[in-house]
Amino acid sequence: MKLIVIGGVVAGMSAAAKLKRMNRDAKVVVYEKGDYLSYGACGLPYYVSGENNDHTKMIARTKEEFEEAGMDIFTQHEVVKVSPERKQVMVKNLENGDVFIDSYDKLMIATGAIANKPPFPGMNLNRIEILKTMENGLHMKEVVEQNDVQNVVIVGGGYIGIEVVEAMRYAGKNVTLIEHEDRILTNFDEEITEKVTKEMKANEVTLRLGEAVESFEGDGTVTHVLTNKDRYPADLVVIAVGVKPATKFLEGTGIHLAKNGAIIIDREMRTNVEGIYAAGDCAEVYHKVMQENAYIPLGTNANKCGRIAGANIAGEHQKYIGTLGSAAIKAFNLEVGRTGLSEADAKRLAIDYTTTFIESTDHPAYYPDATPIWIKLISEKGTKRLLGAQAVGNKGVVLRIDVLAVAIHQKMAADELGMVDLCYAPPFAGVWDAVHIASNAVKE
Ligand code: FAD
């Protein structure tokens, strides 16, 4: 059995490694168009900031290690075409331009996503960057280390935009964040983002909300960002306005794609074409609460779904239990996390829901350094079944979101979670933990 894997970072290498563990005799060929395999892009902001100066720490396994495990690895090789009827792929060697055909029994598509680059006039100026791949991170760090880079403008206030804001402040830059919505982190509800906005301002980030970038100025290298309201000096611009699935090369293959281009897969990671599997940022993922596919490009999903794809390619029929879209972000001294549905999701799905918002502390005031923690719950009206949770605070937020994720996954009602036997000791939590307090505050 020969598997060809397209894309060698998270989902692709998880599938390849799982298949090899289950079937040593399987031939596994990986085509990756970049130079790096199996790395955690999630670590890039902390590399750019200088908190970690060794990029190899982000690499989980090297090309040599995969080769020792018996795989054929080709970096700098891009798959430009898939022919499902012939079970073949067309591959371009990016080093010498050669093009060749290879055949597979099974195909794993794990091409991830590409960063959106809106066609603003001036987009081709130097020092207008994105942060998506290891190569982007290595380059951005070099730019950040230049003495003449003082004013950094970040376009887009989503997860990556906020992480880059923090990285640039850590590196000592003057930072302006421009977001065309009237608030940042729109994946979170307003009660939560309001706290993050305050934290940004407290850390001397210039926030320009409800403002749209129109163009960039410069003579070879960017010098200014023009919006519909103002003009900002910029020695470096980082564009962080979302991603789209890297699936253009699949058009016309008969593989079903969603409206946004994500590959439609079932819970076994199978596409509609026999023998072709997909997972990670190039594909949709089954959502446990929504009970339908969603597009949630996160490493959490890419790892698990890639591994399931590998097991199923080896002959199993594992089904993904479903994502909750659990995600966390550090914004200076704040931890911010979410899991399950947001209020906006519940509205869109026409669920009869109720929300509960509480303020508590991470541990009792009689032990030093207690800090506030805010939790918002979204629950089903009547049954009080927990559907979603978001939280923000200085400490202990993300682990509480993890507790809530398990409760949501298990379809628990707020009343039940309000009595679950969680740990209590003054340095860590109150006898009624913030999770209990939020759950017991759900009224209908
Ligand atoms: P990718 O990691 O994008 O890998 C796809 C690979 O396919 C790429 O290397 C690409 O070169 C290759 N490729 C594409 N097309 C072809 C082709 N035609 N032929 C050959 N090769 C091809 N997620 C979290 O859960 N938590 C976080 O904290 C988090 N932080 C992040 C921070 C940053 C800055 C970034 C950029 C991402 C972050 N993510 C985070 C998201 C996470 O990194 C992705 O969800 C994950 O990398 C997706 O894995 P993947 O294998 O699907 O795709």
Coordinates of C-alpha atoms and ligand atoms in Angstrom, one line a residue:
M1 CA 0.0 0.0 0.0
K2 CA 1.4 3.4 -1.0
L3 CA 0.3 6.6 0.7
I4 CA 1.1 10.0 -0.7
V5 CA 0.8 12.8 1.8
I6 CA 0.6 16.4 0.5
G7 CA 1.7 18.9 3.1
G8 CA 4.2 17.8 5.8
V9 CA 3.5 19.9 8.9
V10 CA 0.8 18.9 11.4
A11 CA -2.1 16.9 9.9
G12 CA 0.1 15.4 7.2
M13 CA 2.8 14.1 9.4
S14 CA 0.3 13.0 12.1
A15 CA -1.3 10.8 9.5
A16 CA 2.0 9.6 8.0
A17 CA 3.4 8.7 11.5
K18 CA 0.2 7.0 12.6
L19 CA 0.0 4.9 9.4
K20 CA 3.7 3.9 9.8
R21 CA 3.2 2.9 13.4
M22 CA 0.2 0.7 12.4
N23 CA 1.6 -0.7 9.2
R24 CA 5.4 -0.8 8.9
D25 CA 5.2 -2.1 5.4
A26 CA 3.2 0.8 4.0
K27 CA 5.1 3.0 1.7
V28 CA 4.7 6.6 2.7
V29 CA 5.8 9.5 0.4
V30 CA 5.5 13.1 1.6
Y31 CA 5.6 16.1 -0.6
E32 CA 6.0 19.4 1.2
K33 CA 6.5 22.6 -0.7
G34 CA 8.4 24.4 2.1
D35 CA 11.7 23.6 3.8
Y36 CA 10.3 22.6 7.2
L37 CA 8.3 19.7 8.4
S38 CA 6.4 18.9 11.6
Y39 CA 6.7 22.2 13.5
G40 CA 4.5 24.2 15.8
A41 CA 3.6 27.4 14.0
C42 CA 1.9 28.4 17.2
G43 CA 5.3 29.1 18.6
L44 CA 6.2 31.7 15.9
P45 CA 5.0 34.8 17.8
Y46 CA 7.3 33.9 20.7
Y47 CA 10.2 33.4 18.3
V48 CA 9.7 36.7 16.6
S49 CA 9.4 38.5 20.0
G50 CA 12.7 37.1 21.2
E51 CA 11.2 35.0 24.1
N52 CA 12.6 32.0 22.3
N53 CA 15.6 32.5 20.0
D54 CA 16.0 28.9 18.8
H55 CA 13.6 28.1 16.0
T56 CA 14.6 24.5 16.0
K57 CA 12.7 24.1 19.3
M58 CA 9.5 24.5 17.3
I59 CA 10.3 21.4 15.2
A60 CA 8.8 18.2 16.6
R61 CA 10.6 15.8 14.2
T62 CA 13.1 16.4 11.5
K63 CA 13.3 15.2 7.9
E64 CA 16.0 12.7 8.9
E65 CA 13.9 11.3 11.8
F66 CA 11.0 10.7 9.4
E67 CA 13.3 9.1 6.9
E68 CA 14.7 6.8 9.7
A69 CA 11.1 5.8 10.3
G70 CA 11.0 4.6 6.7
M71 CA 9.3 7.5 4.9
D72 CA 10.3 9.1 1.7
I73 CA 10.3 12.8 2.3
F74 CA 10.5 15.5 -0.4
T75 CA 10.7 19.1 0.8
Q76 CA 10.6 21.9 -1.8
H77 CA 8.2 19.8 -3.8
E78 CA 4.7 21.1 -4.6
V79 CA 1.8 19.0 -5.7
V80 CA 0.3 21.0 -8.5
K81 CA -2.4 18.6 -9.7
V82 CA -4.4 15.6 -8.5
S83 CA -5.9 13.1 -10.9
P84 CA -8.2 10.9 -8.8
E85 CA -9.4 8.8 -11.8
R86 CA -5.7 7.8 -12.4
K87 CA -4.7 7.9 -8.8
Q88 CA -1.8 10.2 -9.6
V89 CA -0.4 13.5 -8.5
M90 CA 1.7 15.9 -10.6
V91 CA 4.6 17.2 -8.5
K92 CA 6.9 20.2 -9.2
N93 CA 10.4 20.2 -7.8
L94 CA 10.7 23.8 -6.7
E95 CA 14.5 23.6 -6.6
N96 CA 15.1 22.8 -10.3
G97 CA 11.6 23.2 -11.8
D98 CA 11.3 19.5 -12.8
V99 CA 7.7 18.2 -13.0
F100 CA 6.9 14.5 -12.6
I101 CA 4.0 12.2 -12.0
D102 CA 3.7 9.9 -9.0
S103 CA 1.0 7.3 -8.2
Y104 CA -0.8 6.4 -5.0
D105 CA -3.1 3.8 -3.5
K106 CA -4.3 6.3 -0.9
L107 CA -3.9 10.1 -0.8
M108 CA -3.8 12.4 2.3
I109 CA -4.4 16.1 1.6
A110 CA -3.0 18.2 4.4
T111 CA -2.1 21.4 2.7
G112 CA -3.2 23.7 5.4
A113 CA -4.3 27.3 4.8
I114 CA -2.8 30.4 3.3
A115 CA -2.8 33.8 4.9
N116 CA -5.2 36.2 3.2
K117 CA -3.4 39.1 1.5
P118 CA -6.0 41.7 0.4
P119 CA -5.0 43.5 -2.8
F120 CA -4.3 46.9 -1.2
P121 CA -2.3 49.3 -3.4
G122 CA 1.3 49.1 -2.2
M123 CA 1.0 45.5 -0.9
N124 CA 4.2 44.5 -2.7
L125 CA 6.4 47.0 -0.7
N126 CA 9.2 45.5 1.4
R127 CA 8.4 44.9 5.1
I128 CA 4.8 44.1 4.6
E129 CA 4.7 40.7 6.1
I130 CA 2.5 37.8 7.2
L131 CA 3.2 35.3 9.9
K132 CA 2.1 31.8 8.8
T133 CA 5.0 29.6 8.1
M134 CA 8.4 29.0 9.7
E135 CA 10.0 30.8 6.8
N136 CA 7.7 33.8 7.5
G137 CA 8.8 33.7 11.2
L138 CA 12.5 33.5 10.4
H139 CA 12.2 36.4 8.0
M140 CA 10.1 38.5 10.4
K141 CA 12.5 38.1 13.2
E142 CA 15.4 39.4 11.0
V143 CA 13.3 42.5 10.2
V144 CA 12.2 43.1 13.8
E145 CA 15.9 43.1 14.8
Q146 CA 16.7 46.0 12.5
N147 CA 17.4 49.2 14.5
D148 CA 15.3 51.2 12.0
V149 CA 12.2 49.2 12.7
Q150 CA 10.4 51.1 15.4
N151 CA 6.9 51.7 14.3
V152 CA 5.0 48.5 13.6
V153 CA 1.4 48.5 12.3
I154 CA -0.6 45.3 12.6
V155 CA -3.6 44.9 10.4
G156 CA -6.3 42.6 11.9
G157 CA -7.2 42.0 15.5
G158 CA -7.9 38.2 15.5
Y159 CA -5.8 35.6 17.4
I160 CA -2.7 36.0 15.3
G161 CA -2.9 39.8 15.2
I162 CA -3.1 40.0 19.0
E163 CA -0.2 37.6 19.4
V164 CA 1.9 39.7 17.0
V165 CA 0.9 42.9 18.9
E166 CA 2.2 41.3 22.1
A167 CA 5.4 40.0 20.4
M168 CA 6.2 43.5 19.0
R169 CA 5.6 45.2 22.3
Y170 CA 7.9 42.6 23.9
A171 CA 10.5 43.5 21.3
G172 CA 10.2 47.1 22.3
K173 CA 8.3 48.5 19.2
N174 CA 5.7 51.2 19.0
V175 CA 2.6 49.3 18.0
T176 CA -0.6 50.3 16.2
L177 CA -3.4 47.8 15.7
I178 CA -5.9 48.6 12.9
E179 CA -9.1 46.5 12.9
H180 CA -12.1 47.3 10.6
E181 CA -14.6 45.8 13.0
D182 CA -15.5 47.9 16.1
R183 CA -13.8 45.5 18.4
I184 CA -10.9 43.0 18.5
L185 CA -11.1 39.2 18.8
T186 CA -14.6 38.9 17.3
N187 CA -14.5 35.1 17.9
F188 CA -15.2 36.1 21.5
D189 CA -18.2 37.9 22.9
E190 CA -18.0 41.6 23.9
E191 CA -17.9 41.0 27.7
I192 CA -14.6 39.3 27.1
T193 CA -13.0 41.4 24.4
E194 CA -13.7 44.6 26.5
K195 CA -11.2 43.4 29.0
V196 CA -8.6 42.5 26.4
T197 CA -9.1 46.0 24.8
K198 CA -8.3 47.6 28.2
E199 CA -5.2 45.4 28.5
M200 CA -4.0 46.5 25.1
K201 CA -4.3 50.1 26.0
A202 CA -2.6 49.6 29.4
N203 CA 0.3 48.2 27.4
E204 CA 0.5 51.3 25.2
V205 CA -0.8 49.7 22.1
T206 CA -2.5 52.3 19.8
L207 CA -5.9 50.7 18.9
R208 CA -7.7 51.9 15.8
L209 CA -11.0 50.1 15.7
G210 CA -13.7 50.5 13.1
E211 CA -11.0 51.7 10.7
A212 CA -10.2 50.2 7.3
V213 CA -6.8 50.0 5.7
E214 CA -6.9 51.4 2.1
S215 CA -3.3 51.4 0.9
F216 CA 0.4 51.5 1.8
E217 CA 3.0 54.1 0.9
G218 CA 6.7 53.8 0.5
D219 CA 9.7 53.9 -1.8
G220 CA 10.5 50.2 -2.2
T221 CA 10.0 49.8 1.6
V222 CA 6.8 50.6 3.4
T223 CA 6.8 54.0 5.3
H224 CA 3.1 54.7 5.9
V225 CA -0.3 53.0 6.2
L226 CA -3.3 54.9 4.9
T227 CA -6.8 54.1 6.3
N228 CA -10.2 55.6 5.6
K229 CA -9.5 57.9 8.6
D230 CA -5.8 58.6 9.0
R231 CA -2.2 58.0 7.9
Y232 CA 0.3 56.1 10.2
P233 CA 4.1 55.8 10.0
A234 CA 5.2 52.2 9.6
D235 CA 8.6 50.6 9.4
L236 CA 7.0 47.2 9.4
V237 CA 3.4 46.1 8.6
V238 CA 2.0 42.7 9.6
I239 CA -1.1 41.6 7.8
A240 CA -3.2 39.2 9.9
V241 CA -6.6 39.2 8.3
G242 CA -7.4 35.5 8.4
V243 CA -6.6 32.5 6.3
K244 CA -8.2 30.5 3.6
P245 CA -7.8 26.7 2.8
A246 CA -4.9 25.9 0.4
T247 CA -7.1 23.9 -2.0
K248 CA -7.0 25.9 -5.2
F249 CA -5.0 23.1 -6.9
L250 CA -8.0 20.7 -6.3
E251 CA -10.5 22.6 -8.4
G252 CA -11.9 20.4 -11.1
T253 CA -10.8 17.2 -9.4
G254 CA -14.3 16.3 -8.3
I255 CA -13.3 16.5 -4.6
H256 CA -16.1 18.3 -2.9
L257 CA -15.2 21.7 -1.4
A258 CA -17.2 24.0 0.8
K259 CA -18.0 27.6 -0.2
N260 CA -14.8 28.9 1.4
G261 CA -12.7 26.2 -0.4
A262 CA -12.3 23.9 2.6
I263 CA -12.4 20.2 1.8
I264 CA -15.6 18.5 2.9
I265 CA -14.8 15.4 4.9
D266 CA -16.8 13.0 7.1
R267 CA -15.9 12.1 10.6
E268 CA -13.5 9.5 9.4
M269 CA -11.6 12.2 7.4
R270 CA -12.8 10.7 4.1
T271 CA -13.5 13.0 1.2
N272 CA -16.2 12.1 -1.3
V273 CA -13.6 10.4 -3.5
E274 CA -12.6 6.9 -2.4
G275 CA -9.1 6.6 -1.1
I276 CA -8.6 10.3 -0.6
Y277 CA -8.5 11.7 2.9
A278 CA -8.0 15.2 4.2
A279 CA -7.6 16.9 7.6
G280 CA -6.3 20.1 9.2
D281 CA -6.6 23.7 8.0
C282 CA -7.4 22.7 4.4
A283 CA -10.5 20.9 5.5
E284 CA -13.7 21.3 7.5
V285 CA -14.1 19.6 10.9
Y286 CA -17.1 18.1 12.7
H287 CA -18.3 20.3 15.5
K288 CA -19.6 18.4 18.6
V289 CA -22.2 21.0 19.7
M290 CA -23.2 22.3 16.3
Q291 CA -23.5 18.7 15.0
E292 CA -22.3 19.8 11.6
N293 CA -19.0 20.6 9.9
A294 CA -17.4 24.0 10.6
Y295 CA -14.1 25.6 9.4
I296 CA -11.9 25.9 12.5
P297 CA -8.3 26.1 11.5
L298 CA -6.5 25.2 14.7
G299 CA -3.6 22.9 15.6
T300 CA -5.8 21.1 18.1
N301 CA -8.0 19.8 15.2
A302 CA -5.1 19.3 12.8
N303 CA -3.2 16.9 15.1
K304 CA -6.2 14.8 16.1
C305 CA -7.8 14.6 12.7
G306 CA -4.5 13.8 11.0
R307 CA -3.9 11.0 13.4
I308 CA -7.4 9.6 12.8
A309 CA -6.9 9.8 9.1
G310 CA -3.7 7.8 9.5
A311 CA -5.5 5.1 11.4
N312 CA -8.3 4.9 8.9
I313 CA -5.8 4.8 6.0
A314 CA -4.3 1.8 7.8
G315 CA -7.8 0.2 7.6
E316 CA -9.6 1.3 10.8
H317 CA -12.9 3.2 10.9
Q318 CA -12.2 5.7 13.7
K319 CA -14.6 8.7 13.9
Y320 CA -13.6 12.1 15.3
I321 CA -15.6 12.8 18.4
G322 CA -15.9 16.4 17.3
T323 CA -14.2 19.7 18.0
L324 CA -15.4 22.3 20.4
G325 CA -13.3 25.0 18.9
S326 CA -11.5 25.3 22.2
A327 CA -8.9 28.1 21.9
A328 CA -6.8 30.2 24.2
I329 CA -4.7 33.3 23.7
K330 CA -2.4 35.3 26.0
A331 CA -2.7 39.0 25.7
F332 CA 0.0 40.6 27.9
N333 CA -1.1 39.7 31.5
L334 CA -4.4 38.2 30.5
E335 CA -5.3 34.7 29.6
V336 CA -8.3 34.5 27.3
G337 CA -10.1 31.2 26.4
R338 CA -13.2 29.9 24.8
T339 CA -14.9 26.5 24.1
G340 CA -18.1 25.4 22.5
L341 CA -20.5 28.0 21.1
S342 CA -20.2 31.7 21.5
E343 CA -23.4 33.8 21.8
A344 CA -23.1 34.7 18.2
D345 CA -22.9 31.0 17.2
A346 CA -26.0 30.3 19.3
K347 CA -27.9 33.1 17.6
R348 CA -26.9 31.9 14.1
L349 CA -28.0 28.4 15.0
A350 CA -31.3 29.7 16.3
I351 CA -30.8 28.0 19.6
D352 CA -33.0 29.0 22.5
Y353 CA -30.2 30.0 24.8
T354 CA -29.4 32.0 27.9
T355 CA -26.2 33.7 29.0
T356 CA -24.6 34.0 32.4
F357 CA -21.7 36.3 33.2
I358 CA -19.9 36.3 36.5
E359 CA -16.9 37.8 38.1
S360 CA -14.9 35.8 40.7
T361 CA -11.3 35.3 41.6
D362 CA -8.7 32.6 40.8
H363 CA -8.3 31.9 44.5
P364 CA -9.7 33.3 47.8
A365 CA -8.6 36.8 48.8
Y366 CA -7.1 35.4 52.1
Y367 CA -4.2 33.9 50.1
P368 CA -1.9 36.5 48.5
D369 CA -2.3 37.7 44.9
A370 CA -5.8 36.7 44.1
T371 CA -6.8 38.1 40.7
P372 CA -10.2 38.5 39.1
I373 CA -11.6 36.0 36.6
W374 CA -14.6 36.6 34.4
I375 CA -16.6 33.7 33.0
K376 CA -19.4 33.8 30.5
L377 CA -21.6 30.7 29.9
I378 CA -24.0 30.0 27.1
S379 CA -26.5 27.3 28.0
E380 CA -29.7 25.9 26.6
K381 CA -32.8 27.6 28.0
G382 CA -34.9 25.1 30.1
T383 CA -32.5 22.2 30.3
K384 CA -29.5 24.4 31.4
R385 CA -27.2 22.2 29.2
L386 CA -23.9 23.9 28.8
L387 CA -23.2 24.9 25.1
G388 CA -20.3 27.3 25.4
A389 CA -18.0 29.1 27.7
Q390 CA -15.5 32.0 27.5
A391 CA -13.3 33.4 30.2
V392 CA -10.7 36.1 30.8
G393 CA -8.4 36.9 33.7
N394 CA -4.8 37.0 34.8
K395 CA -4.3 33.4 36.0
G396 CA -6.1 30.1 35.9
V397 CA -8.4 30.9 33.1
V398 CA -7.4 28.4 30.5
L399 CA -7.5 25.4 32.8
R400 CA -11.0 26.4 33.8
I401 CA -12.0 26.6 30.2
D402 CA -10.6 23.0 29.8
V403 CA -12.9 21.9 32.7
L404 CA -15.8 23.6 30.9
A405 CA -14.8 21.9 27.6
V406 CA -15.1 18.5 29.2
A407 CA -18.5 19.4 30.7
I408 CA -19.7 20.7 27.3
H409 CA -18.4 17.7 25.6
Q410 CA -20.2 15.5 28.0
K411 CA -23.5 17.5 27.6
M412 CA -23.6 18.4 31.2
A413 CA -26.2 20.7 32.6
A414 CA -25.0 23.7 34.6
D415 CA -26.5 22.4 37.8
E416 CA -24.4 19.2 37.7
L417 CA -21.2 21.1 37.0
G418 CA -22.0 23.4 39.8
M419 CA -21.6 20.4 42.2
V420 CA -18.7 18.6 40.6
D421 CA -15.9 17.8 43.1
L422 CA -13.1 20.2 41.9
C423 CA -10.0 20.8 44.0
Y424 CA -10.0 23.4 46.7
A425 CA -7.0 24.8 48.5
P426 CA -6.4 28.5 49.1
P427 CA -3.4 28.9 46.8
F428 CA -5.3 27.5 43.9
A429 CA -9.1 27.9 44.1
G430 CA -11.9 28.7 46.5
V431 CA -14.1 26.0 47.9
W432 CA -16.7 27.2 45.4
D433 CA -14.4 27.6 42.3
A434 CA -15.2 30.2 39.6
V435 CA -16.5 27.3 37.5
H436 CA -19.0 26.4 40.2
I437 CA -20.0 30.0 40.8
A438 CA -20.7 30.5 37.1
S439 CA -22.5 27.2 36.7
N440 CA -24.7 27.8 39.8
A441 CA -25.5 31.3 38.5
V442 CA -27.3 29.9 35.5
K443 CA -30.9 30.7 36.3
E444 CA -33.1 29.2 33.5
Ligands
FAD1 P1 -0.1 23.6 8.0 O1 0.6 23.6 9.3 O2 -0.4 25.0 7.3 O3 0.8 22.8 7.0 C1 0.4 22.6 5.6 C2 1.7 22.4 4.8 O4 1.3 22.1 3.5 C3 2.5 23.7 4.6 O5 3.8 23.5 5.1 C4 2.5 24.0 3.1 O6 3.8 24.4 2.7 C5 2.2 22.6 2.6 N1 1.6 22.7 1.2 C6 0.5 23.4 0.9 N2 0.1 23.2 -0.4 C7 1.0 22.3 -0.8 C8 1.1 21.6 -2.1 N3 0.3 21.8 -3.1 N4 2.1 20.7 -2.2 C9 3.0 20.4 -1.2 N5 2.9 21.0 0.0 C10 1.9 21.9 0.2 N6 -3.4 26.6 16.6 C11 -3.8 26.3 17.9 O7 -4.5 25.3 18.1 N7 -3.3 27.0 18.9 C12 -2.5 28.0 18.8 O8 -2.0 28.7 19.8 C13 -2.1 28.4 17.4 N8 -1.3 29.5 17.2 C14 -0.9 29.8 16.0 C15 0.0 30.9 15.8 C16 0.4 31.2 14.5 C17 1.3 32.4 14.3 C18 -0.1 30.4 13.4 C19 0.4 30.8 12.0 C20 -1.0 29.4 13.6 C21 -1.4 29.0 14.9 N9 -2.3 28.0 15.1 C22 -2.6 27.7 16.4 C23 -2.8 27.2 14.0 C24 -2.0 26.0 13.7 O9 -0.7 26.3 13.5 C25 -2.6 25.3 12.4 O10 -3.9 25.0 12.7 C26 -1.8 24.1 12.0 O11 -0.5 24.4 11.6 C27 -2.6 23.4 10.8 O12 -1.8 22.3 10.4 P2 -2.0 21.7 9.0 O13 -1.1 20.5 8.9 O14 -3.4 21.5 8.6 O15 -1.5 22.9 8.0

